[in-house]
Amino acid sequence: TAEDPPPAPPVARRDEDLAAYAGVAPPGWDPSLPRRADDSPLAMVDPPVAIPDPYGWLRDDDREDEEILDHLKAENEYTESVTGHLRGLRDELYEEFLSALEETDYSTPRPRGDWLYYTRTFEGSSYAVYCRAPRTDDYLEAMRSWDGSKDSPVLPGEEVYLDVNDLAENRTYCNVGAVATSPSQDLVAYTVDYSGAEKYEAHVRNLSDPEDDDVALKKAPGSDDMLEISDIVWGKDDETLYYMTMDDAQRPNRLYVRENWKSEDDFADTLLKEETDALFSSWVGKSFDKKYLFYGSGSKDTSEVWYISLTADDDDVDSREMKCVSPRRNKVLYDVESHGESWYIVTNVDDSKNMKLMTSPAEPNSDADWELVKDGDGNPAFDGSPDKSLDDVTAFGTHLVLEGREDGIPRVWTYSFESRTLTRLEFDDAAYDVGLSTNYEVDADRIAIGYSSMLTPPSTIEISLDDDSERTVLKTKAVHGYDEGLYGTDRSHVLSRDGETRIPISVVYRKDAMEKVHGGERVPLHLYGYGSYGSSIEADFDSSRLPLLDRGMIYVIAHVRGGGELGRSWYEEPHGGKLLCKENTFNDFVDVARHLVGNWTTPDMLSCEGRSAGGLLIGASINQAPDLFRVAILGVPFVDVVVTMTDASIPLTTGEWIEWGNPNEEKYFQYMMDYSPMNNVQTGNNNYPSCWITGGLYDPRVAYWEPAKFAATLRHANPDNENPICMKVDLSSGHFSASDRYKYYRELARDYSFLLDQLGLAGRGGDDDGPGRRRPPPPGPGR
């Protein structure tokens, strides 16, 4: 009843004697765990400084401690008691999410040799199904005549070669990583994680004989223990597999080749490369032309690539001995693509602001021969200047296809080898997301790209490399009930507190909501941000935003510093959002929020959201300005920055000393202490927003104890705050939430129902003249 007191949250016990230590190794520290990079010249904090960690007991690396598990269950029970009245709204939101989906659908088929590859989803099935069909000249016509039913093949001769629903049967979590068909296309190697801990086992399936049992790759001959890997790649034929393993901190660091993999008792593994520097992680892949196997190793600011030939004879040293494209140099990043007898290199060598495009002969130790790729007029295609950034290059037979950014927008360019002409692909929207889609064939004369904007559902477009005006929309994602004419989008800028920096924002809204703003009203608004690792949050389409928009909310993405939206200078020191300028990220977000409050909304109508490092952004922002927001969603938030970054036993820590700084070093310690959300919660401030905090028990990236400790800290610091602090821990998943697509939407409905309830919108559906978001009938024949 209305008179019932609100439920009390669980109270985590505080152990005031617990502390973590920043600086030189404290007594009893495991000497195998580094406190800093081996080559760091910086002074350590000495003697070590104790950082109070009263909830440190919540950490259990094995996830088995009964007291901790009981506390996490109590958090979930409390959250359910606070939000139980929202079950109807959750169901409503869930139905709205599903109503926008084509549940029985398929991805765009893409050709590879004699086959077309694609995935399918089926209404009621939680996971994707991997399919292929014989390649025909008229496959587009056949695809478009599909009747939309579960039982009908999308293309004639359709084969299912991997049904993830079968793998997931009787499991609470199932995430497939790599799915790699062999050179002959008779086999497929796939990796799968059954816990959310991102430890993958590997299997090989015989596609030419479906009756054959899958081959499970074991750790050793005769062993029952599964191999745990991060990635797998076929060699030049079906006989050889390359795979990566991880160290105890889940850092990919070893490349092996396995020969005679079909045998359980007589296979042979050879270690090809090992990365011993704890700041570096490794990867494996092939050049697009399949001539080389690449092994790369890199930190946040330095990288190195090794290779072996996949075309040399087996007894040729080039097929067995790894060679280095260019030895690592401090703060030089590079990546490599192969074409003909040349390397094409994306690099920031010589301290360029952005990455430049260079080329050299395809030889080891080639850096002395690197030179800029130029157009027919002698102008560099990409010279690393601030106005145009380059992220990736793919070498097709006649053209390079380049992906990067210009004016804060993702871009795709083509570069003709014959004419040496650089051409940017143009689109009508003012802001959008675009990039290469799935392309398998190096000799293709047309490429597939993926395109969407905040108003335009995703589509796959095939474009001629010789004439980019020749375009064919292969497939556009159906969004049921969506009427683009009801919505609007804008791209603008907000001036930061420094009076100079212009922070881009992308905005999407229903036009009737924005009309209210133009009439002087204030409306509810949701602000999203990330701002780390140089990663960009794109102005793309997301149908799950529609339930917020249809309830009158404006949705804004703040492209804050620390991301890569405006090139590497938006990320790097001295003016970006990394290391000793990380606070720019949080200041930008708060400045955008203040601008929006001054023009479109009010603090009581403003919500905010971020995940992972974006959760750090939200935690730091609500500490800086707790009265600016009514509700905050912190998804798997990285909030215990200093304690985590002192401890090399926690996954990702050592490699991220170059992202956040190392608090064991004097240079960074106090700066990081001054923004770490866990260490800067204001006490006695009852204006903190309502918080929805999520975690995954098996998350290796942001361990569950970080959100658990932050929820307890927020409550302890402000016990009289009437705004609820709710924590929802998924006891069967990891960092990326539910692997089951239906469970994912159920969880998202929980997030948004809490948000809407705290904003006073829980009982408010879409306007009467809205799109009428009901589930569509099954599609009829001839569709």
Short mmCIF file of C-alpha atoms in Angstrom, two decimals, residues 363-684:
data_model
loop_
_atom_site.label_atom_id
_atom_site.label_comp_id
_atom_site.label_asym_id
_atom_site.label_seq_id
_atom_site.Cartn_x
_atom_site.Cartn_y
_atom_site.Cartn_z
CA GLU A 363 59.67 -7.69 -46.96
CA PRO A 364 60.79 -8.02 -43.35
CA ASN A 365 62.16 -5.00 -41.50
CA SER A 366 60.66 -2.80 -44.16
CA ASP A 367 60.18 0.41 -42.17
CA ALA A 368 63.14 2.16 -43.80
CA ASP A 369 61.29 1.83 -47.11
CA TRP A 370 57.90 3.07 -45.94
CA GLU A 371 56.65 5.96 -48.06
CA LEU A 372 53.36 7.81 -48.28
CA VAL A 373 50.76 6.57 -50.74
CA LYS A 374 49.99 9.43 -53.12
CA ASP A 375 47.30 10.22 -55.64
CA GLY A 376 47.85 10.97 -59.31
CA ASP A 377 48.68 14.61 -58.53
CA GLY A 378 51.35 13.66 -56.02
CA ASN A 379 49.26 14.50 -52.95
CA PRO A 380 49.34 12.09 -50.01
CA ALA A 381 46.15 10.07 -49.68
CA PHE A 382 46.41 10.19 -45.89
CA ASP A 383 49.29 12.11 -44.38
CA GLY A 384 48.24 11.95 -40.72
CA SER A 385 46.98 15.53 -40.63
CA PRO A 386 44.32 16.49 -38.05
CA ASP A 387 41.44 16.96 -40.48
CA LYS A 388 41.15 13.37 -41.75
CA SER A 389 41.79 10.20 -39.79
CA LEU A 390 42.43 6.68 -41.09
CA ASP A 391 41.47 3.54 -39.19
CA ASP A 392 41.70 0.57 -41.54
CA VAL A 393 42.65 -0.52 -45.04
CA THR A 394 41.47 -3.53 -47.09
CA ALA A 395 43.24 -4.39 -50.33
CA PHE A 396 41.01 -5.63 -53.14
CA GLY A 397 42.44 -6.57 -56.52
CA THR A 398 42.00 -3.19 -58.19
CA HIS A 399 41.41 -0.84 -55.25
CA LEU A 400 42.19 -0.14 -51.65
CA VAL A 401 39.12 0.43 -49.50
CA LEU A 402 39.88 2.73 -46.60
CA GLU A 403 37.85 3.41 -43.47
CA GLY A 404 38.30 6.42 -41.24
CA ARG A 405 36.70 9.70 -40.19
CA GLU A 406 36.30 13.22 -41.45
CA ASP A 407 34.33 16.05 -39.80
CA GLY A 408 33.54 13.67 -36.97
CA ILE A 409 31.66 11.28 -39.28
CA PRO A 410 32.70 7.74 -40.31
CA ARG A 411 33.86 7.67 -43.92
CA VAL A 412 34.76 5.12 -46.59
CA TRP A 413 37.16 5.92 -49.44
CA THR A 414 38.33 3.91 -52.45
CA TYR A 415 41.80 4.23 -53.97
CA SER A 416 42.35 2.97 -57.48
CA PHE A 417 45.72 1.34 -58.11
CA GLU A 418 45.45 2.15 -61.80
CA SER A 419 44.44 5.82 -61.73
CA ARG A 420 45.75 6.57 -58.22
CA THR A 421 42.45 8.34 -57.51
CA LEU A 422 41.13 8.67 -53.94
CA THR A 423 37.32 8.85 -53.84
CA ARG A 424 35.14 9.39 -50.79
CA LEU A 425 31.77 7.65 -50.82
CA GLU A 426 29.01 10.21 -50.25
CA PHE A 427 25.62 9.82 -48.58
CA ASP A 428 22.63 12.10 -48.07
CA ASP A 429 22.31 12.14 -44.27
CA ALA A 430 24.15 14.83 -42.31
CA ALA A 431 25.40 12.24 -39.80
CA TYR A 432 25.51 8.49 -40.18
CA ASP A 433 27.43 5.29 -39.56
CA VAL A 434 29.11 3.53 -42.48
CA GLY A 435 31.76 0.86 -42.92
CA LEU A 436 32.72 -2.22 -44.88
CA SER A 437 30.30 -5.08 -44.48
CA THR A 438 31.19 -8.75 -45.06
CA ASN A 439 33.40 -9.18 -48.12
CA TYR A 440 35.27 -12.42 -48.80
CA GLU A 441 36.64 -12.13 -52.33
CA VAL A 442 39.77 -10.14 -53.08
CA ASP A 443 39.04 -9.96 -56.82
CA ALA A 444 35.54 -8.55 -56.41
CA ASP A 445 34.69 -5.48 -58.48
CA ARG A 446 31.90 -4.50 -56.10
CA ILE A 447 32.02 -4.11 -52.33
CA ALA A 448 29.33 -4.40 -49.69
CA ILE A 449 29.08 -1.66 -47.08
CA GLY A 450 26.83 -1.30 -44.07
CA TYR A 451 24.98 1.98 -43.62
CA SER A 452 22.55 3.52 -41.13
CA SER A 453 21.73 6.84 -39.50
CA MET A 454 19.75 7.75 -36.41
CA LEU A 455 16.64 7.77 -38.61
CA THR A 456 17.62 5.21 -41.25
CA PRO A 457 17.48 1.49 -40.40
CA PRO A 458 20.60 -0.52 -41.28
CA SER A 459 21.08 -1.54 -44.88
CA THR A 460 23.69 -3.40 -46.89
CA ILE A 461 24.62 -1.58 -50.09
CA GLU A 462 26.72 -3.00 -52.90
CA ILE A 463 28.86 -0.36 -54.63
CA SER A 464 30.95 -0.61 -57.79
CA LEU A 465 34.64 0.04 -57.21
CA ASP A 466 34.94 1.57 -60.67
CA ASP A 467 31.91 3.88 -60.40
CA ASP A 468 30.57 4.53 -56.91
CA SER A 469 27.31 5.91 -58.37
CA GLU A 470 26.43 2.31 -59.27
CA ARG A 471 24.76 1.21 -56.06
CA THR A 472 22.40 -1.62 -55.20
CA VAL A 473 20.64 -1.89 -51.85
CA LEU A 474 20.97 -5.59 -51.14
CA LYS A 475 18.91 -5.61 -47.96
CA THR A 476 17.39 -3.14 -45.51
CA LYS A 477 16.53 -4.20 -41.98
CA ALA A 478 12.77 -4.24 -41.47
CA VAL A 479 11.54 -2.23 -38.47
CA HIS A 480 7.84 -2.90 -37.98
CA GLY A 481 5.65 0.02 -37.01
CA TYR A 482 8.39 2.56 -37.64
CA ASP A 483 7.36 5.74 -39.44
CA GLU A 484 10.51 7.74 -40.16
CA GLY A 485 8.44 10.86 -40.80
CA LEU A 486 7.50 11.09 -37.10
CA TYR A 487 11.12 11.51 -36.02
CA GLY A 488 13.92 13.99 -36.49
CA THR A 489 17.65 14.13 -35.91
CA ASP A 490 20.24 16.86 -35.47
CA ARG A 491 24.00 17.09 -35.15
CA SER A 492 25.34 20.09 -33.25
CA HIS A 493 28.05 21.13 -30.80
CA VAL A 494 28.28 22.25 -27.18
CA LEU A 495 31.04 24.57 -26.01
CA SER A 496 33.05 23.06 -23.17
CA ARG A 497 34.00 24.90 -19.99
CA ASP A 498 37.41 25.71 -21.46
CA GLY A 499 35.67 28.08 -23.86
CA GLU A 500 37.38 26.53 -26.89
CA THR A 501 36.49 22.87 -27.33
CA ARG A 502 33.31 22.12 -29.31
CA ILE A 503 31.78 18.82 -28.17
CA PRO A 504 29.70 17.11 -30.88
CA ILE A 505 26.28 15.79 -29.93
CA SER A 506 23.95 13.60 -31.97
CA VAL A 507 20.25 13.99 -31.23
CA VAL A 508 17.18 11.94 -32.19
CA TYR A 509 13.62 12.73 -31.17
CA ARG A 510 9.99 12.62 -32.10
CA LYS A 511 9.10 15.80 -33.90
CA ASP A 512 6.19 16.50 -31.56
CA ALA A 513 8.57 16.41 -28.59
CA MET A 514 10.95 18.88 -30.21
CA GLU A 515 8.01 21.11 -31.11
CA LYS A 516 7.27 21.37 -27.39
CA VAL A 517 10.86 22.47 -26.79
CA HIS A 518 10.57 25.11 -29.50
CA GLY A 519 7.39 26.30 -27.80
CA GLY A 520 9.27 26.88 -24.55
CA GLU A 521 8.43 23.63 -22.72
CA ARG A 522 10.96 21.31 -21.12
CA VAL A 523 10.88 17.60 -21.95
CA PRO A 524 12.52 14.43 -20.57
CA LEU A 525 15.90 13.63 -22.08
CA HIS A 526 18.30 10.68 -22.00
CA LEU A 527 22.03 11.38 -22.37
CA TYR A 528 24.42 8.59 -23.42
CA GLY A 529 28.22 8.62 -23.45
CA TYR A 530 31.38 6.53 -23.50
CA GLY A 531 34.63 8.39 -24.19
CA SER A 532 37.53 5.94 -23.82
CA TYR A 533 40.09 3.97 -25.85
CA GLY A 534 39.62 6.21 -28.86
CA SER A 535 36.38 4.32 -29.57
CA SER A 536 33.57 6.21 -31.23
CA ILE A 537 29.85 6.08 -30.47
CA GLU A 538 28.22 6.42 -33.84
CA ALA A 539 25.04 8.19 -34.93
CA ASP A 540 23.47 4.91 -36.00
CA PHE A 541 19.99 3.43 -35.87
CA ASP A 542 18.79 1.53 -32.81
CA SER A 543 15.18 0.40 -32.69
CA SER A 544 15.42 -0.10 -28.92
CA ARG A 545 15.48 3.69 -28.51
CA LEU A 546 11.99 3.97 -30.01
CA PRO A 547 10.07 3.20 -26.79
CA LEU A 548 11.85 6.13 -25.13
CA LEU A 549 11.22 8.46 -28.05
CA ASP A 550 7.56 7.41 -28.25
CA ARG A 551 7.15 8.42 -24.61
CA GLY A 552 8.29 11.92 -25.41
CA MET A 553 11.96 11.64 -24.57
CA ILE A 554 14.83 13.16 -26.54
CA TYR A 555 17.86 10.88 -26.94
CA VAL A 556 21.31 12.53 -27.08
CA ILE A 557 24.75 11.01 -27.61
CA ALA A 558 27.57 13.15 -26.21
CA HIS A 559 30.71 12.48 -28.27
CA VAL A 560 33.04 13.40 -25.43
CA ARG A 561 36.81 13.47 -25.50
CA GLY A 562 38.48 10.12 -24.97
CA GLY A 563 36.59 8.74 -27.95
CA GLY A 564 37.84 8.84 -31.51
CA GLU A 565 35.09 10.86 -33.16
CA LEU A 566 37.42 13.72 -34.12
CA GLY A 567 40.55 11.64 -34.70
CA ARG A 568 43.34 10.66 -32.38
CA SER A 569 43.78 14.16 -30.94
CA TRP A 570 40.28 13.78 -29.46
CA TYR A 571 41.68 10.79 -27.57
CA GLU A 572 45.38 11.43 -26.95
CA GLU A 573 47.18 13.84 -24.65
CA PRO A 574 47.54 16.78 -24.28
CA HIS A 575 43.98 17.83 -25.13
CA GLY A 576 42.06 14.56 -25.47
CA GLY A 577 40.65 12.22 -22.84
CA LYS A 578 43.42 9.86 -21.79
CA LEU A 579 45.98 9.59 -18.96
CA LEU A 580 46.51 13.04 -17.39
CA CYS A 581 43.73 14.64 -19.40
CA LYS A 582 41.11 11.97 -18.59
CA GLU A 583 39.01 14.44 -16.63
CA ASN A 584 38.19 16.15 -19.92
CA THR A 585 35.91 13.18 -20.62
CA PHE A 586 33.82 13.75 -17.50
CA ASN A 587 33.86 17.54 -17.79
CA ASP A 588 32.63 17.33 -21.37
CA PHE A 589 29.72 15.11 -20.35
CA VAL A 590 28.70 17.39 -17.50
CA ASP A 591 29.04 20.44 -19.76
CA VAL A 592 26.75 18.84 -22.33
CA ALA A 593 24.25 17.98 -19.58
CA ARG A 594 24.29 21.56 -18.29
CA HIS A 595 23.73 22.86 -21.80
CA LEU A 596 20.76 20.55 -22.28
CA VAL A 597 19.31 21.55 -18.92
CA GLY A 598 19.66 25.17 -19.97
CA ASN A 599 17.80 24.65 -23.23
CA TRP A 600 15.69 21.49 -23.51
CA THR A 601 15.17 19.75 -20.19
CA THR A 602 15.49 20.05 -16.40
CA PRO A 603 17.50 18.04 -13.85
CA ASP A 604 14.31 16.26 -12.79
CA MET A 605 13.79 15.17 -16.38
CA LEU A 606 17.38 14.21 -17.24
CA SER A 607 18.69 10.65 -17.24
CA CYS A 608 22.15 9.44 -18.24
CA GLU A 609 23.72 6.14 -19.22
CA GLY A 610 27.08 4.52 -19.94
CA ARG A 611 28.49 1.01 -19.98
CA SER A 612 31.88 -0.34 -18.88
CA ALA A 613 34.30 2.58 -19.31
CA GLY A 614 31.13 4.53 -20.03
CA GLY A 615 30.04 3.51 -16.54
CA LEU A 616 33.19 5.22 -15.27
CA LEU A 617 32.01 8.30 -17.16
CA ILE A 618 28.62 8.18 -15.44
CA GLY A 619 30.09 7.48 -11.99
CA ALA A 620 32.51 10.40 -12.26
CA SER A 621 29.81 12.70 -13.66
CA ILE A 622 27.28 12.06 -10.91
CA ASN A 623 30.03 12.59 -8.33
CA GLN A 624 30.90 15.91 -9.96
CA ALA A 625 27.27 17.08 -10.32
CA PRO A 626 24.90 14.78 -8.44
CA ASP A 627 22.01 17.24 -8.59
CA LEU A 628 22.20 17.52 -12.40
CA PHE A 629 20.61 14.11 -13.07
CA ARG A 630 17.41 12.44 -11.94
CA VAL A 631 18.43 8.88 -12.83
CA ALA A 632 21.66 7.17 -13.92
CA ILE A 633 22.18 3.81 -15.59
CA LEU A 634 25.65 2.36 -14.98
CA GLY A 635 26.12 -0.84 -16.97
CA VAL A 636 28.98 -3.08 -15.78
CA PRO A 637 30.74 0.13 -14.64
CA PHE A 638 34.50 0.47 -14.27
CA VAL A 639 34.32 2.55 -11.09
CA ASP A 640 37.07 1.26 -8.78
CA VAL A 641 39.79 2.70 -10.97
CA VAL A 642 42.69 3.07 -8.57
CA VAL A 643 42.29 -0.19 -6.65
CA THR A 644 41.87 -2.16 -9.88
CA MET A 645 44.78 -0.50 -11.67
CA THR A 646 47.21 -1.23 -8.81
CA ASP A 647 46.60 -4.97 -9.14
CA ALA A 648 48.15 -6.83 -12.07
CA SER A 649 46.29 -10.03 -11.17
CA ILE A 650 43.07 -8.49 -12.50
CA PRO A 651 42.52 -8.97 -16.27
CA LEU A 652 43.31 -5.95 -18.47
CA THR A 653 45.16 -4.05 -15.73
CA THR A 654 48.71 -4.04 -17.08
CA GLY A 655 47.74 -3.27 -20.66
CA GLU A 656 45.62 -0.36 -19.51
CA TRP A 657 48.34 1.44 -17.58
CA ILE A 658 48.80 3.24 -20.91
CA GLU A 659 45.11 4.18 -21.00
CA TRP A 660 44.46 5.44 -17.48
CA GLY A 661 47.93 5.65 -16.00
CA ASN A 662 49.50 3.47 -13.33
CA PRO A 663 48.53 4.60 -9.81
CA ASN A 664 51.58 2.79 -8.46
CA GLU A 665 53.59 5.64 -9.99
CA GLU A 666 53.78 9.10 -8.43
CA LYS A 667 52.95 10.83 -11.70
CA TYR A 668 49.48 9.30 -11.89
CA PHE A 669 48.47 8.34 -8.37
CA GLN A 670 46.84 11.52 -7.12
CA TYR A 671 45.31 12.45 -10.49
CA MET A 672 43.54 9.08 -10.66
CA MET A 673 42.50 9.28 -7.01
CA ASP A 674 40.86 12.62 -7.72
CA TYR A 675 38.44 11.19 -10.29
CA SER A 676 38.04 7.49 -9.43
CA PRO A 677 34.28 7.21 -8.74
CA MET A 678 34.68 4.82 -5.81
CA ASN A 679 36.96 7.27 -4.03
CA ASN A 680 35.00 10.46 -4.69
CA VAL A 681 31.43 9.76 -3.64
CA GLN A 682 30.19 12.84 -1.83
CA THR A 683 28.98 12.21 1.73
CA GLY A 684 25.88 13.79 3.19
#
